[in-house]
PDB file of C-alpha atoms and ligand atoms in Angstrom:
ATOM      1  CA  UNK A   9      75.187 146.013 -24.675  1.00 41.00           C
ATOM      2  CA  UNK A  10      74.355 142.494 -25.782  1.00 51.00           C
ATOM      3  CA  UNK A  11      74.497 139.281 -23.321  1.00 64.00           C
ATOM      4  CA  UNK A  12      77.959 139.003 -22.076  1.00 73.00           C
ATOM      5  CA  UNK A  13      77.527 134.854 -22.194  1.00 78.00           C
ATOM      6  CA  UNK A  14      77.916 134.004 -25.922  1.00 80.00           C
ATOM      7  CA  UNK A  15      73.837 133.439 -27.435  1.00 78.00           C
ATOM      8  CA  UNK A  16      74.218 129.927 -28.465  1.00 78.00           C
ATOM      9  CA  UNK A  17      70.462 130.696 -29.796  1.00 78.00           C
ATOM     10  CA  UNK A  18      69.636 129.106 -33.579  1.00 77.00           C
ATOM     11  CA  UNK A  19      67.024 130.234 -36.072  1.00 77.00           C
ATOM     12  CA  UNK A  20      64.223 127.757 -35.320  1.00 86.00           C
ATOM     13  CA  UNK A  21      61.684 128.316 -32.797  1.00 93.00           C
ATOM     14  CA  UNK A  22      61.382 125.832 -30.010  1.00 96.00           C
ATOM     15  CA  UNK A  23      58.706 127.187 -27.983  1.00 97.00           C
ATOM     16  CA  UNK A  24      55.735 128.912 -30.258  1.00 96.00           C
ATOM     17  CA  UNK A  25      52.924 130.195 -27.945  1.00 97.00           C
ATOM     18  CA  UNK A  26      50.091 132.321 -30.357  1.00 97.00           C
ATOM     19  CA  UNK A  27      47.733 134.278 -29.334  1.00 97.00           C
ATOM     20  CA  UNK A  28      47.236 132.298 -25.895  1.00 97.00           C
ATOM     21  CA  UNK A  29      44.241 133.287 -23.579  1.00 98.00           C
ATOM     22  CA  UNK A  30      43.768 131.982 -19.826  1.00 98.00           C
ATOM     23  CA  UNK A  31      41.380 132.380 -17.404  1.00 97.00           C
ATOM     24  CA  UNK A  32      40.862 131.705 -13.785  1.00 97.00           C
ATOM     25  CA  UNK A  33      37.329 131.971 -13.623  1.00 96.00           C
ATOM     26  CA  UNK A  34      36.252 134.868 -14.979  1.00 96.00           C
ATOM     27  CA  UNK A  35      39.710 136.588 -13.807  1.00 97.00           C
ATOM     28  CA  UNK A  36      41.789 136.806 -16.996  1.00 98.00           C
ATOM     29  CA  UNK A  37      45.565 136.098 -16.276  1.00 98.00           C
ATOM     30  CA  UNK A  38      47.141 135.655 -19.927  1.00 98.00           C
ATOM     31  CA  UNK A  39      45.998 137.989 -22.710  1.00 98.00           C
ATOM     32  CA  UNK A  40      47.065 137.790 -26.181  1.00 98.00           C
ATOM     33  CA  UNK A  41      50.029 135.753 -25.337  1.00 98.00           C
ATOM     34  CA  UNK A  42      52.584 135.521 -28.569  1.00 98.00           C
ATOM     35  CA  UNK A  43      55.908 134.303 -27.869  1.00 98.00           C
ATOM     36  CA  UNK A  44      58.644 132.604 -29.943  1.00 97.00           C
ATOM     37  CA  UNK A  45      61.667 131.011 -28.006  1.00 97.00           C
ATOM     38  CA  UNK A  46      64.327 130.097 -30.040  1.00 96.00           C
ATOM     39  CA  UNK A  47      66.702 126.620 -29.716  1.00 96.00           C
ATOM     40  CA  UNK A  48      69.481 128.233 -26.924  1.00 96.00           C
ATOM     41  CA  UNK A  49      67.698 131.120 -26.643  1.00 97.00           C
ATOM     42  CA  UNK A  50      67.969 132.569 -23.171  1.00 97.00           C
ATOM     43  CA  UNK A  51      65.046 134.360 -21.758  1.00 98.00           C
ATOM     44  CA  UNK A  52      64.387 136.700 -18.670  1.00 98.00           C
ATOM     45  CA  UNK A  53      60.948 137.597 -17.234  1.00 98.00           C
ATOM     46  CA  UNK A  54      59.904 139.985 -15.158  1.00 98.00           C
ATOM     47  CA  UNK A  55      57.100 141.871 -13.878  1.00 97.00           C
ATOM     48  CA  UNK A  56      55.106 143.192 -10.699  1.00 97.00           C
ATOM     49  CA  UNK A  57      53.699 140.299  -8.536  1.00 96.00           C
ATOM     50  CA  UNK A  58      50.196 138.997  -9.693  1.00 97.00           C
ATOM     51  CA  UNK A  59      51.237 139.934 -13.669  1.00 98.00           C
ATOM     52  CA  UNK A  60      50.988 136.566 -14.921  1.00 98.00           C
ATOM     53  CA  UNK A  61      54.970 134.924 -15.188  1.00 98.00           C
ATOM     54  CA  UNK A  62      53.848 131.961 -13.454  1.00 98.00           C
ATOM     55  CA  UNK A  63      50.864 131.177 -14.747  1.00 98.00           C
ATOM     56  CA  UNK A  64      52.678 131.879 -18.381  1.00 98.00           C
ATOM     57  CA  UNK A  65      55.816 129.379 -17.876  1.00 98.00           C
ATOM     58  CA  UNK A  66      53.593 127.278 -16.419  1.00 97.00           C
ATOM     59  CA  UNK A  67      51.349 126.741 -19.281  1.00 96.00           C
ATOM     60  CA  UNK A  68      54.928 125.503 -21.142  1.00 95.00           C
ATOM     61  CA  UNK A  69      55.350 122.265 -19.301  1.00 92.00           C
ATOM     62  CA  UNK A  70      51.360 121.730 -19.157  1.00 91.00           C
ATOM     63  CA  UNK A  71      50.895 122.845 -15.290  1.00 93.00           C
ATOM     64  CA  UNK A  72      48.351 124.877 -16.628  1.00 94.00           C
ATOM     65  CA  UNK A  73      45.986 124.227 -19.402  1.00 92.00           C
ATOM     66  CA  UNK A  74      44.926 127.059 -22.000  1.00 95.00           C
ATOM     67  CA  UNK A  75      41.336 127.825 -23.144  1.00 95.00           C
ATOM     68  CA  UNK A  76      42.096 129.881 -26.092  1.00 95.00           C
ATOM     69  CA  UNK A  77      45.409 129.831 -28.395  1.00 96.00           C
ATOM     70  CA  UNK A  78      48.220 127.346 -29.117  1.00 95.00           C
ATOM     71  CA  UNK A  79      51.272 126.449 -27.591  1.00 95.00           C
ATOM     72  CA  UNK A  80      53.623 124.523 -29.169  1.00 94.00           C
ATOM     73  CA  UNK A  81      56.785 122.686 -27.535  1.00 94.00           C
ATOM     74  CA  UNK A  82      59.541 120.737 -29.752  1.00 93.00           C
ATOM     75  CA  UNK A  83      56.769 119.982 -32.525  1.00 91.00           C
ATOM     76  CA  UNK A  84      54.241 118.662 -29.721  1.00 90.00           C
ATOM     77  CA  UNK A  85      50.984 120.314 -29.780  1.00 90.00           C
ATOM     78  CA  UNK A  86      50.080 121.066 -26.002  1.00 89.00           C
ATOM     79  CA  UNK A  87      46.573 122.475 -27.338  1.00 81.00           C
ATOM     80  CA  UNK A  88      45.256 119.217 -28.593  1.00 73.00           C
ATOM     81  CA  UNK A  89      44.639 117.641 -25.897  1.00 67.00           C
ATOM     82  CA  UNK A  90      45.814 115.591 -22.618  1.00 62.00           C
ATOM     83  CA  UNK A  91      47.953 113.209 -24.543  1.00 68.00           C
ATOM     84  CA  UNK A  92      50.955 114.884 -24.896  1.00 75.00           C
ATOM     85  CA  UNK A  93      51.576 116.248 -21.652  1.00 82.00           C
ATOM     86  CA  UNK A  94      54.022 112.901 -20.407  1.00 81.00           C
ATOM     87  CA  UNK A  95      56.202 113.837 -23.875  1.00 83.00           C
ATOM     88  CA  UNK A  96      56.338 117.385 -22.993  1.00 88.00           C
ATOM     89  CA  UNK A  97      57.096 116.986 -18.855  1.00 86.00           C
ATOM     90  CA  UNK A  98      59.987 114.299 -20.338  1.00 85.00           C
ATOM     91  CA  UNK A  99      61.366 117.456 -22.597  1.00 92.00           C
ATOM     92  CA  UNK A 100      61.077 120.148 -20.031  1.00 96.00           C
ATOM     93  CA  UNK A 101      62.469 120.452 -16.701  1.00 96.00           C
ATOM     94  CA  UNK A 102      61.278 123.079 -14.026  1.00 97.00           C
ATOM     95  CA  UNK A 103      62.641 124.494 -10.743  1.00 97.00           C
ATOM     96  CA  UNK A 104      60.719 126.696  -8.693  1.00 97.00           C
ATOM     97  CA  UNK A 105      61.081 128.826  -5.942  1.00 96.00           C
ATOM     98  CA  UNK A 106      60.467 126.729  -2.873  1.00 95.00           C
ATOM     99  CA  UNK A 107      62.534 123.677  -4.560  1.00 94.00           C
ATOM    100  CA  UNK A 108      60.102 121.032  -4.541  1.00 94.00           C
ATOM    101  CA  UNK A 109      62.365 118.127  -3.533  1.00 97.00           C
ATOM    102  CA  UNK A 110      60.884 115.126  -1.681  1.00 97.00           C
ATOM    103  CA  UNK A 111      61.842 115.183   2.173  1.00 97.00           C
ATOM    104  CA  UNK A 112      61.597 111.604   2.289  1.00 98.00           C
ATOM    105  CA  UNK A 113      64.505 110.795  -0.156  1.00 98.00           C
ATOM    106  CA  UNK A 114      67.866 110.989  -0.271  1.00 98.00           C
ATOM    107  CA  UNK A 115      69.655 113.396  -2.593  1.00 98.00           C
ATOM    108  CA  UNK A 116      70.652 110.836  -4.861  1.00 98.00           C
ATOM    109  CA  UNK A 117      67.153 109.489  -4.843  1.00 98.00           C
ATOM    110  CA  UNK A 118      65.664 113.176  -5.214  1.00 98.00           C
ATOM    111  CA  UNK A 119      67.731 112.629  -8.698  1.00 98.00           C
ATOM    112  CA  UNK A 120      66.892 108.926  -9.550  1.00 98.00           C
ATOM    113  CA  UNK A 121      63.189 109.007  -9.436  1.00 97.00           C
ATOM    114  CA  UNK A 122      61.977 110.133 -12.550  1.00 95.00           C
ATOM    115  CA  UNK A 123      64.490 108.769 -14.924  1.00 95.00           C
ATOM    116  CA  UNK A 124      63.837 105.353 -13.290  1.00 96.00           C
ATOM    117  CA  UNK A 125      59.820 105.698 -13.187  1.00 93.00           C
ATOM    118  CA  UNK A 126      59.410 107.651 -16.370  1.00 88.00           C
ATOM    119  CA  UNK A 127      62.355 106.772 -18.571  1.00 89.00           C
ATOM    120  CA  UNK A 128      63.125 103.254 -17.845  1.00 92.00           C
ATOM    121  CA  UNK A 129      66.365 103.652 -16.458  1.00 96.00           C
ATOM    122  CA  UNK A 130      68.051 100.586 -14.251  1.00 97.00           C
ATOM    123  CA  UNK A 131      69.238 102.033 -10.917  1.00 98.00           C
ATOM    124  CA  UNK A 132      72.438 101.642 -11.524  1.00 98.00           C
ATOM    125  CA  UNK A 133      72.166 103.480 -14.755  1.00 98.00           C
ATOM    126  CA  UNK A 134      70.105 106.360 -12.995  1.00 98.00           C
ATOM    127  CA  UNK A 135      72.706 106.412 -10.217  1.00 98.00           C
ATOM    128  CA  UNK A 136      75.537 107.165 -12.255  1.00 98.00           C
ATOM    129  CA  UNK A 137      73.743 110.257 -14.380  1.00 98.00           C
ATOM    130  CA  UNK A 138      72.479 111.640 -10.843  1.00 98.00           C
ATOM    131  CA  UNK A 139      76.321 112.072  -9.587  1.00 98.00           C
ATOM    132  CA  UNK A 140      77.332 113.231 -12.851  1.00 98.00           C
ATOM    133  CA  UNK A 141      74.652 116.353 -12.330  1.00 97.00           C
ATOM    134  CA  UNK A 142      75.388 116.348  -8.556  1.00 97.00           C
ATOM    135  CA  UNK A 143      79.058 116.869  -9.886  1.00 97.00           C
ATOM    136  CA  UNK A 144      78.258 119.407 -12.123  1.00 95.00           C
ATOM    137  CA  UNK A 145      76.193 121.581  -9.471  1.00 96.00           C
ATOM    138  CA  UNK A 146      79.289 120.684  -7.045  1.00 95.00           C
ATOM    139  CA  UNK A 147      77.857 119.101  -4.548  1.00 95.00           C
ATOM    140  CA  UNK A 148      78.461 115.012  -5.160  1.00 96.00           C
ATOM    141  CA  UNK A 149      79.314 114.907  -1.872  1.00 97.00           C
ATOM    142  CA  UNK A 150      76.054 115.313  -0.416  1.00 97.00           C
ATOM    143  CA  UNK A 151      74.082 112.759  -2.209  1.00 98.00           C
ATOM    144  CA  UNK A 152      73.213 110.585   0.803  1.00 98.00           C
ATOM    145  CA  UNK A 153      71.976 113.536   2.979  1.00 98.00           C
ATOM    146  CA  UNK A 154      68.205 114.407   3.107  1.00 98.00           C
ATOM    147  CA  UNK A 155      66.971 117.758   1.787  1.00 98.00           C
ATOM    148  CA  UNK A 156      67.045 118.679   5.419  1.00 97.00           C
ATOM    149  CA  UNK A 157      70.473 118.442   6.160  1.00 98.00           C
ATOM    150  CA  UNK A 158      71.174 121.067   3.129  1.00 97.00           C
ATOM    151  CA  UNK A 159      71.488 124.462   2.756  1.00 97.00           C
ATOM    152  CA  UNK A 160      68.580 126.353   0.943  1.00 97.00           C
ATOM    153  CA  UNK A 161      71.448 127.249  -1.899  1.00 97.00           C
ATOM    154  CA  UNK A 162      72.508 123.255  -1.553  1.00 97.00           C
ATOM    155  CA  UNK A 163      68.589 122.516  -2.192  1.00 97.00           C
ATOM    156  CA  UNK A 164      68.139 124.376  -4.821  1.00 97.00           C
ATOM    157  CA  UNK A 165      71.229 123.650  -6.864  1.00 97.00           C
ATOM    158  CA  UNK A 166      69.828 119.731  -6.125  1.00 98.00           C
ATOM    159  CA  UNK A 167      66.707 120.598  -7.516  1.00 98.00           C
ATOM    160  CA  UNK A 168      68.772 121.739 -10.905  1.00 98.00           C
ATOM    161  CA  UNK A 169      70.431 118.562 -10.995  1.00 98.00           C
ATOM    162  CA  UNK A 170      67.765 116.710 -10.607  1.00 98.00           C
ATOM    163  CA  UNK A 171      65.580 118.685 -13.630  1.00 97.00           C
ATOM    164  CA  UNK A 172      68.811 117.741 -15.595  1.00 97.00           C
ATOM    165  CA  UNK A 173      68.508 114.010 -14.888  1.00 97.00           C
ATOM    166  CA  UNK A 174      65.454 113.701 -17.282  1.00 95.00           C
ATOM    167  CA  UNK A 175      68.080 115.234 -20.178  1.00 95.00           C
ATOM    168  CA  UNK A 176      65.653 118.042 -20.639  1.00 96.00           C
ATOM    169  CA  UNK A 177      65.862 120.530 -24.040  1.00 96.00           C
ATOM    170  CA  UNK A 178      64.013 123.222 -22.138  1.00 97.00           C
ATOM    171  CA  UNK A 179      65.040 124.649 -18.318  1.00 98.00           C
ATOM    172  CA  UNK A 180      62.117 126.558 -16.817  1.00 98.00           C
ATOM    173  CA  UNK A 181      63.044 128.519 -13.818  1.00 98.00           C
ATOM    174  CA  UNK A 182      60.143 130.329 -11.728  1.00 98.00           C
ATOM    175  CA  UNK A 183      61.779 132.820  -9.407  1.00 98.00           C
ATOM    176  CA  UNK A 184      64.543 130.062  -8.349  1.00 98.00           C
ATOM    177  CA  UNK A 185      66.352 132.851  -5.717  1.00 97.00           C
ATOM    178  CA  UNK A 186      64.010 134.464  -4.191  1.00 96.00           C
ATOM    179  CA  UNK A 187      63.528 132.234  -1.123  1.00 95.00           C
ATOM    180  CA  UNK A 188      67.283 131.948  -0.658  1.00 96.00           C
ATOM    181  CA  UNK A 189      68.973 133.825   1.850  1.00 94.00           C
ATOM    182  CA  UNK A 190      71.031 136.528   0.159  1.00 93.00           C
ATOM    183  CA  UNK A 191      74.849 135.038   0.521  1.00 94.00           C
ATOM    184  CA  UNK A 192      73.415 131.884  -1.374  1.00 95.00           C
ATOM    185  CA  UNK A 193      72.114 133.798  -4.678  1.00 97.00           C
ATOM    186  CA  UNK A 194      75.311 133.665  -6.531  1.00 96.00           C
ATOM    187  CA  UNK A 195      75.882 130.093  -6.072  1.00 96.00           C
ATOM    188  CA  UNK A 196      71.997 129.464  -7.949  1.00 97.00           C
ATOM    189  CA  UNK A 197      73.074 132.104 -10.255  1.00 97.00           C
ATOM    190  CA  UNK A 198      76.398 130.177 -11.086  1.00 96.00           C
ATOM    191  CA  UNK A 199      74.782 127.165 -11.620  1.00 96.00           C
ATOM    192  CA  UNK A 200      72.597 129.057 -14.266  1.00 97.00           C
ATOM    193  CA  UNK A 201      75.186 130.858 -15.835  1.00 96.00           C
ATOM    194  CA  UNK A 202      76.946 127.698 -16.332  1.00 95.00           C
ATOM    195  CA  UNK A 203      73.923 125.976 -17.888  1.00 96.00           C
ATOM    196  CA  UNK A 204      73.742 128.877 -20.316  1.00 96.00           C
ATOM    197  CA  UNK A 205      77.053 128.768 -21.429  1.00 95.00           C
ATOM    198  CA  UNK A 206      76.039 125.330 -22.228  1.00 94.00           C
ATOM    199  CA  UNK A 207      73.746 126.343 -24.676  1.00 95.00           C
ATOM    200  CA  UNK A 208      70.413 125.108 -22.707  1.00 97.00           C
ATOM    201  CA  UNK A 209      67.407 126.567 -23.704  1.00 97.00           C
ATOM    202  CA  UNK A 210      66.077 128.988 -20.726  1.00 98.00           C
ATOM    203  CA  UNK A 211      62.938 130.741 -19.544  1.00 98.00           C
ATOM    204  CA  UNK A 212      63.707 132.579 -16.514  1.00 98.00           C
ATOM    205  CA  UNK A 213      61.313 134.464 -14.465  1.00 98.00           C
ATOM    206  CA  UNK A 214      63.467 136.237 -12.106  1.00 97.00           C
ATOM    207  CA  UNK A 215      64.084 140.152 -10.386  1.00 95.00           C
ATOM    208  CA  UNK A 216      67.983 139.293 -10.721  1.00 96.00           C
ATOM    209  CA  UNK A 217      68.433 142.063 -13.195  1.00 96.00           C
ATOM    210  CA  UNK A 218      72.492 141.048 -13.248  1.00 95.00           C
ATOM    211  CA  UNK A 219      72.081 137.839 -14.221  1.00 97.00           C
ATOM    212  CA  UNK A 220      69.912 139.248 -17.006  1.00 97.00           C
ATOM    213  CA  UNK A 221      72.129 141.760 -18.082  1.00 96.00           C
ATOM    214  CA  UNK A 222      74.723 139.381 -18.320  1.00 94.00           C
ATOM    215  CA  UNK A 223      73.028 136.295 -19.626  1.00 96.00           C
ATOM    216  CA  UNK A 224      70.001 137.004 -20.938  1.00 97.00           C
ATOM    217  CA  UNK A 225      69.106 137.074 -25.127  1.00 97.00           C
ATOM    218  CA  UNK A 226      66.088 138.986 -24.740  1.00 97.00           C
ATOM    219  CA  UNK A 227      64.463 140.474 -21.443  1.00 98.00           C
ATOM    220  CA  UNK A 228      60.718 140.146 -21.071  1.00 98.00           C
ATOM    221  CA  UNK A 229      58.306 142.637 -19.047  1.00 98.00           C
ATOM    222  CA  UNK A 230      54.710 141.318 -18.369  1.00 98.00           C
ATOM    223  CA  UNK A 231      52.371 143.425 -16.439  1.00 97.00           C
ATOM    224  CA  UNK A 232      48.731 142.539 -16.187  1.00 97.00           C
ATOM    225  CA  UNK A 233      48.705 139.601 -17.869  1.00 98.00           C
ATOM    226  CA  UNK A 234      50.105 140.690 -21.150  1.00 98.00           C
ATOM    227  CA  UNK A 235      53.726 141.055 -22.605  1.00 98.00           C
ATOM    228  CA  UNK A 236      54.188 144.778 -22.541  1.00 97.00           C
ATOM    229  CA  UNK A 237      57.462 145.067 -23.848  1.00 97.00           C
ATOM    230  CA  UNK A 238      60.423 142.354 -24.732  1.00 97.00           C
ATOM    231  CA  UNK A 239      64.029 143.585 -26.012  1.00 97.00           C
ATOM    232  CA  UNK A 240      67.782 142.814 -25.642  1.00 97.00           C
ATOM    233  CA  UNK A 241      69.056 143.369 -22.094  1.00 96.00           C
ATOM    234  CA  UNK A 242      71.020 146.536 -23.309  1.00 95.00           C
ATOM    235  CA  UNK A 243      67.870 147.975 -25.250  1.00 96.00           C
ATOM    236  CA  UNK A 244      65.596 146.939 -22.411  1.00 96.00           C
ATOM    237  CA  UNK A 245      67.681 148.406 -19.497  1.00 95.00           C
ATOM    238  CA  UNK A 246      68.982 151.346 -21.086  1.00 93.00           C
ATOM    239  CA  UNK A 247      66.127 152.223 -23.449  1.00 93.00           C
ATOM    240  CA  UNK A 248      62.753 151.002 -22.029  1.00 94.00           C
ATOM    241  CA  UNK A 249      59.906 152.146 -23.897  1.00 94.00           C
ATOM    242  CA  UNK A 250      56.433 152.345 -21.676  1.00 95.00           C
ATOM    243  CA  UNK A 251      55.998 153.664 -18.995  1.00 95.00           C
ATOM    244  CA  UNK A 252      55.020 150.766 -16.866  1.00 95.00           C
ATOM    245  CA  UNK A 253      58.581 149.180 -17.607  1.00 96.00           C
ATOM    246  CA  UNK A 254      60.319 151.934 -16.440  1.00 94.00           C
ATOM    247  CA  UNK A 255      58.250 152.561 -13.203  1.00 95.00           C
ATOM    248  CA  UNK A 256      59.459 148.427 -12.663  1.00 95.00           C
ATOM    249  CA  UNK A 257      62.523 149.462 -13.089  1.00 94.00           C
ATOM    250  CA  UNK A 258      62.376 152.336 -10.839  1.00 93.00           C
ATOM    251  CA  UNK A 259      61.015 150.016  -8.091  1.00 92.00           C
ATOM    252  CA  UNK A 260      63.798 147.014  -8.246  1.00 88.00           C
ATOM    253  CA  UNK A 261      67.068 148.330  -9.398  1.00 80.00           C
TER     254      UNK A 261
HETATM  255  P1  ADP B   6      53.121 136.118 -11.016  1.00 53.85           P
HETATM  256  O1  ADP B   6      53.900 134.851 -11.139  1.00 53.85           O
HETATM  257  O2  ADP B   6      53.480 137.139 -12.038  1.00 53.85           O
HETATM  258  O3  ADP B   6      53.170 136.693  -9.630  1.00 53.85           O
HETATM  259  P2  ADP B   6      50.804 134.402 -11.311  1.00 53.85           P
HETATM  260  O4  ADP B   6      50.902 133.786 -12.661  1.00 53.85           O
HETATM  261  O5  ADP B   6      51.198 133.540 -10.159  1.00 53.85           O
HETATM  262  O6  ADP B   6      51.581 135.781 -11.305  1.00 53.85           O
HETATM  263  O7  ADP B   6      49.320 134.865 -11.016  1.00 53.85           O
HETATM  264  C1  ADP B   6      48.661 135.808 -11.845  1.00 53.85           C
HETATM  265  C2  ADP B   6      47.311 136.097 -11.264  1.00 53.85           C
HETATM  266  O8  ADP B   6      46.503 134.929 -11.322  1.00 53.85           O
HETATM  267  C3  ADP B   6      47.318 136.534  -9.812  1.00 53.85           C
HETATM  268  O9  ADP B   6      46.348 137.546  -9.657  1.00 53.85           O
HETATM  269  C4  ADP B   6      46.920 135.304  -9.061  1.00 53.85           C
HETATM  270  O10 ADP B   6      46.245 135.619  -7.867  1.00 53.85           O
HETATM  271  C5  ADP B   6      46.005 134.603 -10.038  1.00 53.85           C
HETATM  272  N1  ADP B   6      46.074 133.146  -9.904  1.00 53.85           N
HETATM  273  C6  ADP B   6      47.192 132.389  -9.984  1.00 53.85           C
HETATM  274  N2  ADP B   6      46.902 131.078  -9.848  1.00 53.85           N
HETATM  275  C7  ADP B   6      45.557 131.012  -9.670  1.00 53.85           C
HETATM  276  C8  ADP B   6      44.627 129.927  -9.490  1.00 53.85           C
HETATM  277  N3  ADP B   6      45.031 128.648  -9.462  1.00 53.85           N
HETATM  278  N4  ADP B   6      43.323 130.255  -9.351  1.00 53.85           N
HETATM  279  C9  ADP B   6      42.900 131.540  -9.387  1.00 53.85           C
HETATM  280  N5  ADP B   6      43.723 132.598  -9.574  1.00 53.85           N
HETATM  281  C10 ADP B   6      45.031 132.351  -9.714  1.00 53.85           C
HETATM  282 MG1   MG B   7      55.092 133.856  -9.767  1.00 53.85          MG
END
């Protein structure tokens, strides 16, 4: 079975990460790192707690430096040094688990921030792209509430539109339902789905084996730091080849 959403992913590689290397200390969390990511590719990862998913899509919007390897985003070198990390943060957008969103703003000024501070954009200008997102992740309605006054589902999708504001090529998503409670998932999900359909490009680390059955190019399982095995949803579910995968497997679905 191939991804039920249309791949919308092209021949040229996007995201080029060879032979990466990291260490905390003397604790190595990324070994031997090589990964491709193609223009609309969609990509699931997965793996125990403590395997390195993280630290990996981290490293992709400069979070987390590198001491060995070379990661390469749109054509900017991230391995060269510190001056490319403002270009790559403009081209990547990131959500993580606990949503991130300032308490102190509005919704609408969750969403205007950055493209006013880091792109140049007059408020008015900023204002108009923020409902357009807030539209899209259907809730336009609660732009003048605080963070608080939102559900954790409501926070989250706000934390997507936000990420969209900056016009990002790249969506990073670090385990983006896991903090939710269970009856506002789908709604994440849906918001996901829809971006994929769109052709975004995606890295995904999430244990929502659906939505990577269903929307997912190519399925990712890190353990230990290292990419044990990557394949096609329908490969990867049905036909796992180590061990390790399958024991996963065993444990979440
Ligand atoms: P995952 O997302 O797969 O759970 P992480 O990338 O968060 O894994 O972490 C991988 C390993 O690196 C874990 O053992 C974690 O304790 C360790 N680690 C993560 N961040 C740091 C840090 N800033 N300093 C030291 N160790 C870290
Ligand atoms: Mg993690």
């Amino acid at each position: 079975m191939s991804a039920l959403v249309a791949t919308h992913a092209t021949a040229e590689s996007i995201i080029r990460m060879e032979a990466v290397n990291k260490w905390y200390g003397t604790f190595q969390v990324l070994t031997d790192i090589d990964l491709s990511v193609r223009t609309g590719e969609r990509i699931v990862i997965c793996g125990p707690s403590g395997s390195g998913k993280s630290t990996l899509i981290r490293c992709i919007n400069r979070l987390e430096t590198v001491q060995k390897g070379r990661i390469v985003v749109d054509g900017i070198e991230l391995t060269a040094g510190g001056k490319n990390v403002d270009a790559v943060r403009a081209e990547v957008g990131m959500v993580f688990q606990q949503f991130n969103l300032f308490p102190h703003l509005t919704i609408l000024q969750n969403c205007t921030l950055a493209p006013m501070r880091s792109r140049g954009m007059s408020r008015e200008q900023a204002e108009e792209v923020a409902m357009k997102y807030l539209a899209r992740v259907r809730i336009p309605e609660q732009a003048h509430k605080y963070p608080s006054q939102l559900s954790g589902g409501q926070q989250q999708r706000v934390a997507i539109a936000r990420a969209l504001c900056m016009s990002p090529k790249i969506m990073l998503f670090d385990e983006p339902t896991s903090a939710l409670d269970p009856e506002m998932v789908k709604e994440v999900l849906d918001t996901m789905i829809g971006l994929a359909e769109d052709g975004m490009t995606m890295l995904c680390v999430t244990h929502e084996m659906g939505f990577a059955r269903s929307v997912a190019d190519r399925v990712i399982f890190m353990a230990d730091g290292k990419i044990v095995e990557q394949a096609p949803p329908g490969e990867f579910f049905g036909h796992s080849k180590h061990e390790k995968t399958r024991q996963f497997l065993g444990q979440i679905l």
